[in-house]
PDB file of C-alpha atoms in Angstrom:
ATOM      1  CA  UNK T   7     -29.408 -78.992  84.797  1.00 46.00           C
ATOM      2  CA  UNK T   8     -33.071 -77.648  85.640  1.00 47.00           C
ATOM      3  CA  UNK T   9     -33.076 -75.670  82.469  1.00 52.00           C
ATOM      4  CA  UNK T  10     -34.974 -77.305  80.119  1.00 43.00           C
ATOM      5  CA  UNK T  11     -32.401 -75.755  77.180  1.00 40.00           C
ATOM      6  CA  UNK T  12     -35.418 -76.109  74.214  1.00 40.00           C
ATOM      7  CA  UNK T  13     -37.952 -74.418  76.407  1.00 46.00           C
ATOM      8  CA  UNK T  14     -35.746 -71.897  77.013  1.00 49.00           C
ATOM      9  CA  UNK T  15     -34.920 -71.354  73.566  1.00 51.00           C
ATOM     10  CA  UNK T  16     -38.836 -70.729  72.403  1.00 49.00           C
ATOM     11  CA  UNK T  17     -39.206 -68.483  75.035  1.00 54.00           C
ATOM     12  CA  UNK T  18     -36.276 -65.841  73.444  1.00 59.00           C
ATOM     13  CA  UNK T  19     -38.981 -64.611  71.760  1.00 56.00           C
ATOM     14  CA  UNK T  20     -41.760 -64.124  73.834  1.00 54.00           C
ATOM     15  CA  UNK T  21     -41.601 -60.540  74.727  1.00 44.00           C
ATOM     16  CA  UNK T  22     -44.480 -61.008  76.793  1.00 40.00           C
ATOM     17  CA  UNK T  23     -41.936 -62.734  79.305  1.00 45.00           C
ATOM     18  CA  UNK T  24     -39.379 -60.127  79.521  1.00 44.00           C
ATOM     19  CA  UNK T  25     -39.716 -57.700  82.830  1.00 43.00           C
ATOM     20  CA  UNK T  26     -39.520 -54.071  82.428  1.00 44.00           C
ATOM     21  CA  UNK T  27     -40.399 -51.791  79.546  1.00 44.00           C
ATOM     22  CA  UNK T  28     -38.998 -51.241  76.635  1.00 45.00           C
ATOM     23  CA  UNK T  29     -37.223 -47.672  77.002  1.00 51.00           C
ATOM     24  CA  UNK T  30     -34.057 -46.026  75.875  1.00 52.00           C
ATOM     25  CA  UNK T  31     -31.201 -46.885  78.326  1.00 54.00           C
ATOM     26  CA  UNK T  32     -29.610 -43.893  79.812  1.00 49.00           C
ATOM     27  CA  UNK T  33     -26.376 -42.744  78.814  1.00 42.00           C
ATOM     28  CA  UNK T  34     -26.464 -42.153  74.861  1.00 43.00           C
ATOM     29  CA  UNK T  35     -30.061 -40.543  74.885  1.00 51.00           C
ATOM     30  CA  UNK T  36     -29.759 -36.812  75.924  1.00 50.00           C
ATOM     31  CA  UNK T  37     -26.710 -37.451  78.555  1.00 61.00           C
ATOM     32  CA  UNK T  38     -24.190 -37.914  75.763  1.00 68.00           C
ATOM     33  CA  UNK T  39     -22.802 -34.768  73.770  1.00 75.00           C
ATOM     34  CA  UNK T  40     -22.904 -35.684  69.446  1.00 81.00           C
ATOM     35  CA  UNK T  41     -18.714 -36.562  70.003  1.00 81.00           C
ATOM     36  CA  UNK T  42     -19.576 -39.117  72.526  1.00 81.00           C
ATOM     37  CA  UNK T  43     -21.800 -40.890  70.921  1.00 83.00           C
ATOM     38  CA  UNK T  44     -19.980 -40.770  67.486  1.00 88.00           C
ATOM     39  CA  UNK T  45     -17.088 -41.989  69.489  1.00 89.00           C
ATOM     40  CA  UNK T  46     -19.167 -45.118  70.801  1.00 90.00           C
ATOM     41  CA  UNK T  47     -20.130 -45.942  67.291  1.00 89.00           C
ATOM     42  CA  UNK T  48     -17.036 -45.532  65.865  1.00 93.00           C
ATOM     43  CA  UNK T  49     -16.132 -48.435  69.095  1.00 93.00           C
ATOM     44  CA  UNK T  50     -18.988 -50.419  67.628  1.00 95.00           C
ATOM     45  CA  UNK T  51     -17.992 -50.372  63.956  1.00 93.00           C
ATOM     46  CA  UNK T  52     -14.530 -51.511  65.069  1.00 93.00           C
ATOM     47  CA  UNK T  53     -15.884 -54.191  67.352  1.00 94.00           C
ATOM     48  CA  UNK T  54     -18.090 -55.535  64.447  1.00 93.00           C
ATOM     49  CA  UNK T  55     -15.070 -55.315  61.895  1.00 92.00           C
ATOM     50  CA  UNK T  56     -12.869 -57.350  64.966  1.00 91.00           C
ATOM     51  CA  UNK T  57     -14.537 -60.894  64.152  1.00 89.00           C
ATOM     52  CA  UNK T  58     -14.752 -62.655  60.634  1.00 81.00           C
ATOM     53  CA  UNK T  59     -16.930 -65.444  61.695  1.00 78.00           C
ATOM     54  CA  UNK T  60     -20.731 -63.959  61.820  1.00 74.00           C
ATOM     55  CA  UNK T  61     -22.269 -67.479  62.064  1.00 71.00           C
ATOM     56  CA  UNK T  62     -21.363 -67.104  66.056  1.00 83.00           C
ATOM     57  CA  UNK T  63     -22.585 -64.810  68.656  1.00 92.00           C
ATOM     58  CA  UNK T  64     -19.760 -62.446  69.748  1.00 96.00           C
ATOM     59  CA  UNK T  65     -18.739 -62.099  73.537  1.00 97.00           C
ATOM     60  CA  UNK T  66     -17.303 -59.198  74.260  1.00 97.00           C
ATOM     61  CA  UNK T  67     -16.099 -59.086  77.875  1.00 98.00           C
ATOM     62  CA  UNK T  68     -15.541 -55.343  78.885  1.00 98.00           C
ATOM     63  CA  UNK T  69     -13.340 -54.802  82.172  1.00 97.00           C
ATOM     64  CA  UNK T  70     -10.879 -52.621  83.529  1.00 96.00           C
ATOM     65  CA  UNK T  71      -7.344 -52.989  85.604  1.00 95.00           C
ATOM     66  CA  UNK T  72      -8.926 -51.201  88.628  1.00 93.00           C
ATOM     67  CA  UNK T  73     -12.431 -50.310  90.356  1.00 93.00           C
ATOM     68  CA  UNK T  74     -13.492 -46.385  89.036  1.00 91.00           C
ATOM     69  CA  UNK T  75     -12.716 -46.816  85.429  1.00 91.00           C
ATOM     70  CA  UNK T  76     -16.015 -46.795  84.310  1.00 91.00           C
ATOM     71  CA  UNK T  77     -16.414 -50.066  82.773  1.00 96.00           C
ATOM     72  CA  UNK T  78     -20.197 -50.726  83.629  1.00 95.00           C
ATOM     73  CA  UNK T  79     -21.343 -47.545  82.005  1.00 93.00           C
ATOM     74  CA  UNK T  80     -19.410 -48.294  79.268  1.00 94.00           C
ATOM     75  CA  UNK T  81     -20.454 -51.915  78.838  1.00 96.00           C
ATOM     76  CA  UNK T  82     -24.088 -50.268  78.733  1.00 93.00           C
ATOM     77  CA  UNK T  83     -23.349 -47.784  76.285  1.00 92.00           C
ATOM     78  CA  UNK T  84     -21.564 -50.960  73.834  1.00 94.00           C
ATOM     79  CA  UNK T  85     -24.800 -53.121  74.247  1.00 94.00           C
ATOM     80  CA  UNK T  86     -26.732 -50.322  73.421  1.00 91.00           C
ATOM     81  CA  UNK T  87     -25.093 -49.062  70.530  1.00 92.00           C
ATOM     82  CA  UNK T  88     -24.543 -52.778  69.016  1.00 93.00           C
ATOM     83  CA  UNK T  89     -28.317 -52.989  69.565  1.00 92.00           C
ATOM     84  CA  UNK T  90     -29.348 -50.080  66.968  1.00 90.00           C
ATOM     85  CA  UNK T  91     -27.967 -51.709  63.733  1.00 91.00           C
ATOM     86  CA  UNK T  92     -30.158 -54.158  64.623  1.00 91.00           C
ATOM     87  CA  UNK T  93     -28.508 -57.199  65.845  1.00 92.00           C
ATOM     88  CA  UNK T  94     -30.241 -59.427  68.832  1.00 94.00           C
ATOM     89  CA  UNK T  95     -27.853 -57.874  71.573  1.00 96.00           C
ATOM     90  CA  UNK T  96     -27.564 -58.715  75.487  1.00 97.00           C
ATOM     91  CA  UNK T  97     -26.218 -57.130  78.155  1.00 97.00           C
ATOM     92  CA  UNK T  98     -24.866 -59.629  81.199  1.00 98.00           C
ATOM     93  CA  UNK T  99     -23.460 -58.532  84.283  1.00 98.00           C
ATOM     94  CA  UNK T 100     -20.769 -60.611  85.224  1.00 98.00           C
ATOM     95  CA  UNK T 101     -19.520 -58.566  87.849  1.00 97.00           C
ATOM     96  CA  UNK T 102     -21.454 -60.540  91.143  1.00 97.00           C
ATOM     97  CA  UNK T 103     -19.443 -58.657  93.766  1.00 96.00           C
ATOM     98  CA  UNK T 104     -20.051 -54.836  93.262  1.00 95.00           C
ATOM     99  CA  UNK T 105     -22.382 -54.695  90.600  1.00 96.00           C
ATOM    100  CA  UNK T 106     -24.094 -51.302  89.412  1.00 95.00           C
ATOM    101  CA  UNK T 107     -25.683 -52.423  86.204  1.00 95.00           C
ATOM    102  CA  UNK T 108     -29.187 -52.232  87.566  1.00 94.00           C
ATOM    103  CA  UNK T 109     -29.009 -48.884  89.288  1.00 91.00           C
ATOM    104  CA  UNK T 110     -27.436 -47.515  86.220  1.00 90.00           C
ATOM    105  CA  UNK T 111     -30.140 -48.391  84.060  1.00 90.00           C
ATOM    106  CA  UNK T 112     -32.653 -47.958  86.964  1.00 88.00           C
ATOM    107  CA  UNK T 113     -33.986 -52.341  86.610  1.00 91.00           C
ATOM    108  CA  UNK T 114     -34.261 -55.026  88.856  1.00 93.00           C
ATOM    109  CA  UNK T 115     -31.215 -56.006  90.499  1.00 94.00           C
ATOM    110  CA  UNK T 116     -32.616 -59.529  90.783  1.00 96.00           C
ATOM    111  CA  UNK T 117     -33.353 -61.853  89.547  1.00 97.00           C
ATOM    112  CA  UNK T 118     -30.073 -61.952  86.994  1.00 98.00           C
ATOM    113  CA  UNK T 119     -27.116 -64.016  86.780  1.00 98.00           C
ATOM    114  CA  UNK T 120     -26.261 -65.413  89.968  1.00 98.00           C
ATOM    115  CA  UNK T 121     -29.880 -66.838  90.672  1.00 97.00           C
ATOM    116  CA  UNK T 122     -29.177 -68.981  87.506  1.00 97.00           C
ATOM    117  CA  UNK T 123     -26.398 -70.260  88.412  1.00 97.00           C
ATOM    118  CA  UNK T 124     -27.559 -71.335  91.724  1.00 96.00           C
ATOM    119  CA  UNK T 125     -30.741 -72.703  90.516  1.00 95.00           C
ATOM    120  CA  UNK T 126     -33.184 -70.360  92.287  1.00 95.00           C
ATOM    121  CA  UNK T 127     -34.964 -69.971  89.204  1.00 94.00           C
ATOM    122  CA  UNK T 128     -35.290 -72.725  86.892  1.00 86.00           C
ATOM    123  CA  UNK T 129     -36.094 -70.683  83.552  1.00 91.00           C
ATOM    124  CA  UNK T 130     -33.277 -68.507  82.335  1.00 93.00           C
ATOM    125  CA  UNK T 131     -35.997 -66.081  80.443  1.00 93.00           C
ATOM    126  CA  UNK T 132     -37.280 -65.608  84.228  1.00 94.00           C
ATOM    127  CA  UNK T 133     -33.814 -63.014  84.331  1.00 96.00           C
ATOM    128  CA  UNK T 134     -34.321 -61.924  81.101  1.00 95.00           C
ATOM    129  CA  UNK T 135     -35.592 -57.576  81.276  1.00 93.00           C
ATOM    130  CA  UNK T 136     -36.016 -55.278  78.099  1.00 86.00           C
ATOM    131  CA  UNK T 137     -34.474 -51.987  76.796  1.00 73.00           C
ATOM    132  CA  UNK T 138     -33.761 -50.197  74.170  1.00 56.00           C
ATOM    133  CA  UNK T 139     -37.396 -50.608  72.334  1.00 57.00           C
ATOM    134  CA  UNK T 140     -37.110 -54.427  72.290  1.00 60.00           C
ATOM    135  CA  UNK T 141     -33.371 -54.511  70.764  1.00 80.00           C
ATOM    136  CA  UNK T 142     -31.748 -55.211  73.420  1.00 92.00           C
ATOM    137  CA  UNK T 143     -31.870 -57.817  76.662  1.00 96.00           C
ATOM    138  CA  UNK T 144     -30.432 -57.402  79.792  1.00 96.00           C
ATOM    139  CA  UNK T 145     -29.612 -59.553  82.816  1.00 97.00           C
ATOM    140  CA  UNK T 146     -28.058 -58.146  85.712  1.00 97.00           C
ATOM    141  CA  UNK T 147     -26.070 -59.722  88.741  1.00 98.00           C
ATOM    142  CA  UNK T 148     -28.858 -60.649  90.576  1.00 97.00           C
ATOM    143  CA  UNK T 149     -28.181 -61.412  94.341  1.00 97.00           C
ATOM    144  CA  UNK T 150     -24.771 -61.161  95.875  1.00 96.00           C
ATOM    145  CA  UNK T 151     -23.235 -64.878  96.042  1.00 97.00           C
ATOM    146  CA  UNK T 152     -20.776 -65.974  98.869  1.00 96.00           C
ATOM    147  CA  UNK T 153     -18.999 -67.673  96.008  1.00 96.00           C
ATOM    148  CA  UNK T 154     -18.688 -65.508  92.812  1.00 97.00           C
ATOM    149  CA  UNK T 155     -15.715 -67.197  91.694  1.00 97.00           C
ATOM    150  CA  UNK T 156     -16.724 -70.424  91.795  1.00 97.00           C
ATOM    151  CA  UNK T 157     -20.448 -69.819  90.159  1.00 98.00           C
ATOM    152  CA  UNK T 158     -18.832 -68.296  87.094  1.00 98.00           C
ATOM    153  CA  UNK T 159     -16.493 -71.055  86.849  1.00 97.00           C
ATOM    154  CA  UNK T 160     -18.685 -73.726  86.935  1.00 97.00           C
ATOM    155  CA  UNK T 161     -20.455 -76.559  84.172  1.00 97.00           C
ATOM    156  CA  UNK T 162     -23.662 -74.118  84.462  1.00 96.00           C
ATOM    157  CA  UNK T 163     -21.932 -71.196  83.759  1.00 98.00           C
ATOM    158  CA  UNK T 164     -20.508 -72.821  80.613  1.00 97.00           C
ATOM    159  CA  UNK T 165     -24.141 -73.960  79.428  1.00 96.00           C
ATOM    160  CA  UNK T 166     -25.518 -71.110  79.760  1.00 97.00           C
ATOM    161  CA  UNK T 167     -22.934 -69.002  77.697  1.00 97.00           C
ATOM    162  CA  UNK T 168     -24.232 -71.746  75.249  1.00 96.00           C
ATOM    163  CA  UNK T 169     -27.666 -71.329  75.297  1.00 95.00           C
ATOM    164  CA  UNK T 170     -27.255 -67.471  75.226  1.00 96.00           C
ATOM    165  CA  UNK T 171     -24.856 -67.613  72.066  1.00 95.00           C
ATOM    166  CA  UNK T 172     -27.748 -69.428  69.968  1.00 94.00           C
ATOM    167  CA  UNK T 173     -30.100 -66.632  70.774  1.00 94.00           C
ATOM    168  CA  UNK T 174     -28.165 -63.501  70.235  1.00 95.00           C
ATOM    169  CA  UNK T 175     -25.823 -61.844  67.777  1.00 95.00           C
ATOM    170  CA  UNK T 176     -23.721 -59.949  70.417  1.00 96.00           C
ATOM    171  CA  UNK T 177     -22.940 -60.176  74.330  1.00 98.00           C
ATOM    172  CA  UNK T 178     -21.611 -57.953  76.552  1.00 98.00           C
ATOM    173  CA  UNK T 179     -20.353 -59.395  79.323  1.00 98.00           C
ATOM    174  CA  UNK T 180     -19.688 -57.080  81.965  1.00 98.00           C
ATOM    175  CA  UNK T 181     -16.722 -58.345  83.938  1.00 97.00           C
ATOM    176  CA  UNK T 182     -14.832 -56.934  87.263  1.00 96.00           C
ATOM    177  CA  UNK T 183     -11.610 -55.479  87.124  1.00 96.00           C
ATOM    178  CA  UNK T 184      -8.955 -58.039  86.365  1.00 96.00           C
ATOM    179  CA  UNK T 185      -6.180 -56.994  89.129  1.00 94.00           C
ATOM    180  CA  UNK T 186      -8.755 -56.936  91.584  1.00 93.00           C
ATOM    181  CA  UNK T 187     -10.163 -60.283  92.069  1.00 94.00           C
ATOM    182  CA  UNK T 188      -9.318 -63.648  89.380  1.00 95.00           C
ATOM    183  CA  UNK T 189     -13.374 -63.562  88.105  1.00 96.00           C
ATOM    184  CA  UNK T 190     -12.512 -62.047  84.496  1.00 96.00           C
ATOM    185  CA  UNK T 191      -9.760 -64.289  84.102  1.00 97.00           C
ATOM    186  CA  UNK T 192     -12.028 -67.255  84.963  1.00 97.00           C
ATOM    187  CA  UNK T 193     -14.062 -66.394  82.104  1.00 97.00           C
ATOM    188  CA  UNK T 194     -11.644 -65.704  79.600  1.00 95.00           C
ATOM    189  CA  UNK T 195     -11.999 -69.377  77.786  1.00 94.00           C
ATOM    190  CA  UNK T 196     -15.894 -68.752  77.251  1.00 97.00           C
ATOM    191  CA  UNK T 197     -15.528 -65.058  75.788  1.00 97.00           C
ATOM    192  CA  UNK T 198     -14.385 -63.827  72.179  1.00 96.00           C
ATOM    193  CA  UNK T 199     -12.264 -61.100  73.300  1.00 96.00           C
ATOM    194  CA  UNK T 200     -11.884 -58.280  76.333  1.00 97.00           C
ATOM    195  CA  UNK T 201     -12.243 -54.442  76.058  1.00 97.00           C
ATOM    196  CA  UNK T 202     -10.416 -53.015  78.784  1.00 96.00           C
ATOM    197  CA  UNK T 203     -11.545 -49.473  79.960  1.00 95.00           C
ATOM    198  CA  UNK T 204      -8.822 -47.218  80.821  1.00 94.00           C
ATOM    199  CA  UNK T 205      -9.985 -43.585  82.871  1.00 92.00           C
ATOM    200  CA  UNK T 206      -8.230 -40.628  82.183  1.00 88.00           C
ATOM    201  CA  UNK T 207      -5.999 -39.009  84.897  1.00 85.00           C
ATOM    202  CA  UNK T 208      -6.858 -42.259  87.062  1.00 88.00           C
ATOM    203  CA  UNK T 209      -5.648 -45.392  85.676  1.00 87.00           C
ATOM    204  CA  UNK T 210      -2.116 -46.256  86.958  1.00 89.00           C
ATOM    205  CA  UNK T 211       0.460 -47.768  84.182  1.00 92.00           C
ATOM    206  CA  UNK T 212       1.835 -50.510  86.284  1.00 95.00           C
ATOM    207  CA  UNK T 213      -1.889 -51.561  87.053  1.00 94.00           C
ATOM    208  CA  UNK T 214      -2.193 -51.456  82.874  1.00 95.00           C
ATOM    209  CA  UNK T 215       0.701 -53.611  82.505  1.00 96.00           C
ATOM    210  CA  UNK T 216      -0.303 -55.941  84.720  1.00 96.00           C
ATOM    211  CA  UNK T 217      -3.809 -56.254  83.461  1.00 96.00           C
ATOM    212  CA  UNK T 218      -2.106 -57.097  80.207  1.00 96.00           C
ATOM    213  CA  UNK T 219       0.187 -59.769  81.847  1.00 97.00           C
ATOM    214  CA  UNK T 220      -2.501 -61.671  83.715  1.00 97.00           C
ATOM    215  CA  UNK T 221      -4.586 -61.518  80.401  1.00 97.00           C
ATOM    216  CA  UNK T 222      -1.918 -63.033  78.251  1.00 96.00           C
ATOM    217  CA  UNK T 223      -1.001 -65.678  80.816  1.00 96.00           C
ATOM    218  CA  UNK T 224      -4.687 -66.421  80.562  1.00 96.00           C
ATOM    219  CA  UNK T 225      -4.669 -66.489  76.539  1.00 96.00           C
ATOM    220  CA  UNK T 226      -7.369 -63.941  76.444  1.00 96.00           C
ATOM    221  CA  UNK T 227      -7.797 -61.424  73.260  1.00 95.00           C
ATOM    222  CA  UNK T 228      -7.820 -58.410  74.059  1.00 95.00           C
ATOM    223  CA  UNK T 229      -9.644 -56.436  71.542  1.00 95.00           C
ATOM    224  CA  UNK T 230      -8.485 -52.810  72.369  1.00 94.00           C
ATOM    225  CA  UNK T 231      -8.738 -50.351  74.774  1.00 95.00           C
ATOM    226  CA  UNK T 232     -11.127 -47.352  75.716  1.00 93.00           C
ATOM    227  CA  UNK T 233      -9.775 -44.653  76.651  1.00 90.00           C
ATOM    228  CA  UNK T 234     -12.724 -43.074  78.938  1.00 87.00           C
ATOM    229  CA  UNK T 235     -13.524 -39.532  80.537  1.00 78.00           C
ATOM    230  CA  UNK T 236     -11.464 -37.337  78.841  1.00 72.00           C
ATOM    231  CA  UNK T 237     -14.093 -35.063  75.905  1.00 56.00           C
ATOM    232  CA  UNK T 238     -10.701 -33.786  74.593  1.00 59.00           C
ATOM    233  CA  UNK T 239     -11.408 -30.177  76.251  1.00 52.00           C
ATOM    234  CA  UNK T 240     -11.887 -30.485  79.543  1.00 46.00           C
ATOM    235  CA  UNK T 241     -15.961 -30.121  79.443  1.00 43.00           C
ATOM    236  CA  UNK T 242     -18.775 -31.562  81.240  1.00 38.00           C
ATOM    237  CA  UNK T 243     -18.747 -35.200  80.245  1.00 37.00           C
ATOM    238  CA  UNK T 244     -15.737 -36.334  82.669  1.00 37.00           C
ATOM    239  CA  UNK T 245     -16.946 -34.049  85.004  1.00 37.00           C
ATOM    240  CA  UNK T 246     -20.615 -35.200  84.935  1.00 38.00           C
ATOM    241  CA  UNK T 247     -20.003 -39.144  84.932  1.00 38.00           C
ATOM    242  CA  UNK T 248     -17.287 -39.529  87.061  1.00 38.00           C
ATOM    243  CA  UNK T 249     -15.771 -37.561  90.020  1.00 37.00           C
ATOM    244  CA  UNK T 250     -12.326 -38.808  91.395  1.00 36.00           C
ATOM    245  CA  UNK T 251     -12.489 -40.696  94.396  1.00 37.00           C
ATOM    246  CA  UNK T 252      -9.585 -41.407  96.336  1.00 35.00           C
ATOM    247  CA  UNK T 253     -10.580 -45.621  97.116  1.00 30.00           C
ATOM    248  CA  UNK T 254      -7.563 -47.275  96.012  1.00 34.00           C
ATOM    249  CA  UNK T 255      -6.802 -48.036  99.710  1.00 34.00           C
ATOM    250  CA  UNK T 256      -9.915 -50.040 100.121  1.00 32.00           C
ATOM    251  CA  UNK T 257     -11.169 -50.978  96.676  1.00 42.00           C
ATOM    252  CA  UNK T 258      -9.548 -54.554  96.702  1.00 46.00           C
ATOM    253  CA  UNK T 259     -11.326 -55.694 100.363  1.00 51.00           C
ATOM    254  CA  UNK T 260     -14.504 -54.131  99.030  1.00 56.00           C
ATOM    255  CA  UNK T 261     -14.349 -56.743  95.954  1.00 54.00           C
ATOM    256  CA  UNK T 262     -12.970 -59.529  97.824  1.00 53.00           C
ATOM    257  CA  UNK T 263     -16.078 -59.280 100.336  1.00 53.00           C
ATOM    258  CA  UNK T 264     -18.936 -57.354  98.319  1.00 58.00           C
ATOM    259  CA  UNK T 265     -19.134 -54.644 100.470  1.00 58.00           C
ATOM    260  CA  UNK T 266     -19.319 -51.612  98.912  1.00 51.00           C
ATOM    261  CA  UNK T 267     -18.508 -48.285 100.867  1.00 44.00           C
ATOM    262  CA  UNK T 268     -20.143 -44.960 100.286  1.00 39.00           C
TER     263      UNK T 268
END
């Protein structure tokens, strides 16, 4: 490894490194109604409360048991709320096949995770960009690999989740949906626990239960569940983040190969 693992660790710090500005990530800043948010920070105070061992950084994967769920937007919305009680708080996006992280919170798409693993770039800071006023770090996909499984599998995979953890409190690891390709299940060993989103009027219940049986064959923890797009009334919020789309006829070939449809 190319790394140089005590360089990188000085260079956590230097702000002056980081790519992007510091801004408010979309999402819980004007897009959110008051029972949204509070309902993300009542999901961060229960996260926090889910681990006795603060010495540690916490990996939180976040995934879902199909494509649509909304897990990306929600991963966002974790890191973001984790990162205003302070704590050093990255967001990684895990999800090298179909990844949306960087359009969502309108960054670079590259370079992020996958240019790391490869060894494109030699310095992991180099993927490191900014939000949330400084509190929180992001790294996104970065180019689409031929071999997603196998990157986030590997030795460099594993040191890397290593030097991360001495540098923040929290990650979120933004995963891909578990019945849709073995990725999130590759990663379980180097994670604390899983969040799986669940989408209201979409999610099937045999795709549930066999999210939950592939996770417990893998020995993952799963930490709980979110139930997401459903405001309780019917309003705007489902309506304005997510429109059903009728993909599940194509939404396993599209993560298999990359290739998203429009």
């Amino acid at each position: 490894m190319n790394w140089g693992v005590k360089d990188a660790k000085g260079k956590f710090n230097d702000r002056n490194k980081m790519n992007g500005s510091a801004e408010r990530l979309p999402g819980l800043d004007g897009e959110l109604d008051f029972a949204s948010k509070e309902a993300f920070n009542r999901l961060r105070t229960n996260l926090m409360l889910s681990f006795t061992d603060s010495s540690k950084a916490r990996i939180i994967g976040v995934s879902s048991s199909v494509r649509g769920e909304g897990k990306s937007f929600v991963s966002c919305c974790i890191a973001h709320s984790l990162s205003e009680t302070g704590n050093k708080v990255l967001l990684l996006e895990g999800d090298l096949r179909l990844p949306t992280v960087a359009k969502k919170l309108n960054i670079k798409k590259a370079p992020g995770l996958s240019n790391i693993l490869t060894g494109s770039i030699n310095d992991v800071v180099d993927a490191l960009q900014q939000r949330a006023y400084g509190k929180l770090d992001v790294i996104t996909s970065g180019d689409i690999p031929p071999n997603p499984s196998e990157l986030l599998g590997s030795q460099r995979m594993k040191s890397l989740i290593g030097i991360l953890s001495e540098n923040y409190d929290y990650i979120v690891f933004d995963l891909p949906p578990v019945t849709s390709v073995p990725d999130p299940l590759i990663v379980t060993q180097l994670i604390s626990g899983i969040v799986l989103v669940v989408r209201h009027e979409y999610t099937d219940k045999k795709a549930v239960e066999e999210t939950i049986r592939q996770l417990k064959i893998a020995n993952a923890k799963v930490l709980g569940f979110v139930y997401n797009g459903n405001d309780g009334s019917g309003g705007s919020y489902s309506k304005k983040y997510y429109k059903k789309r009728k993909y599940s006829k194509y939404y396993s070939e599209d993560y298999s190969s990359g290739n998203k449809k429009k």
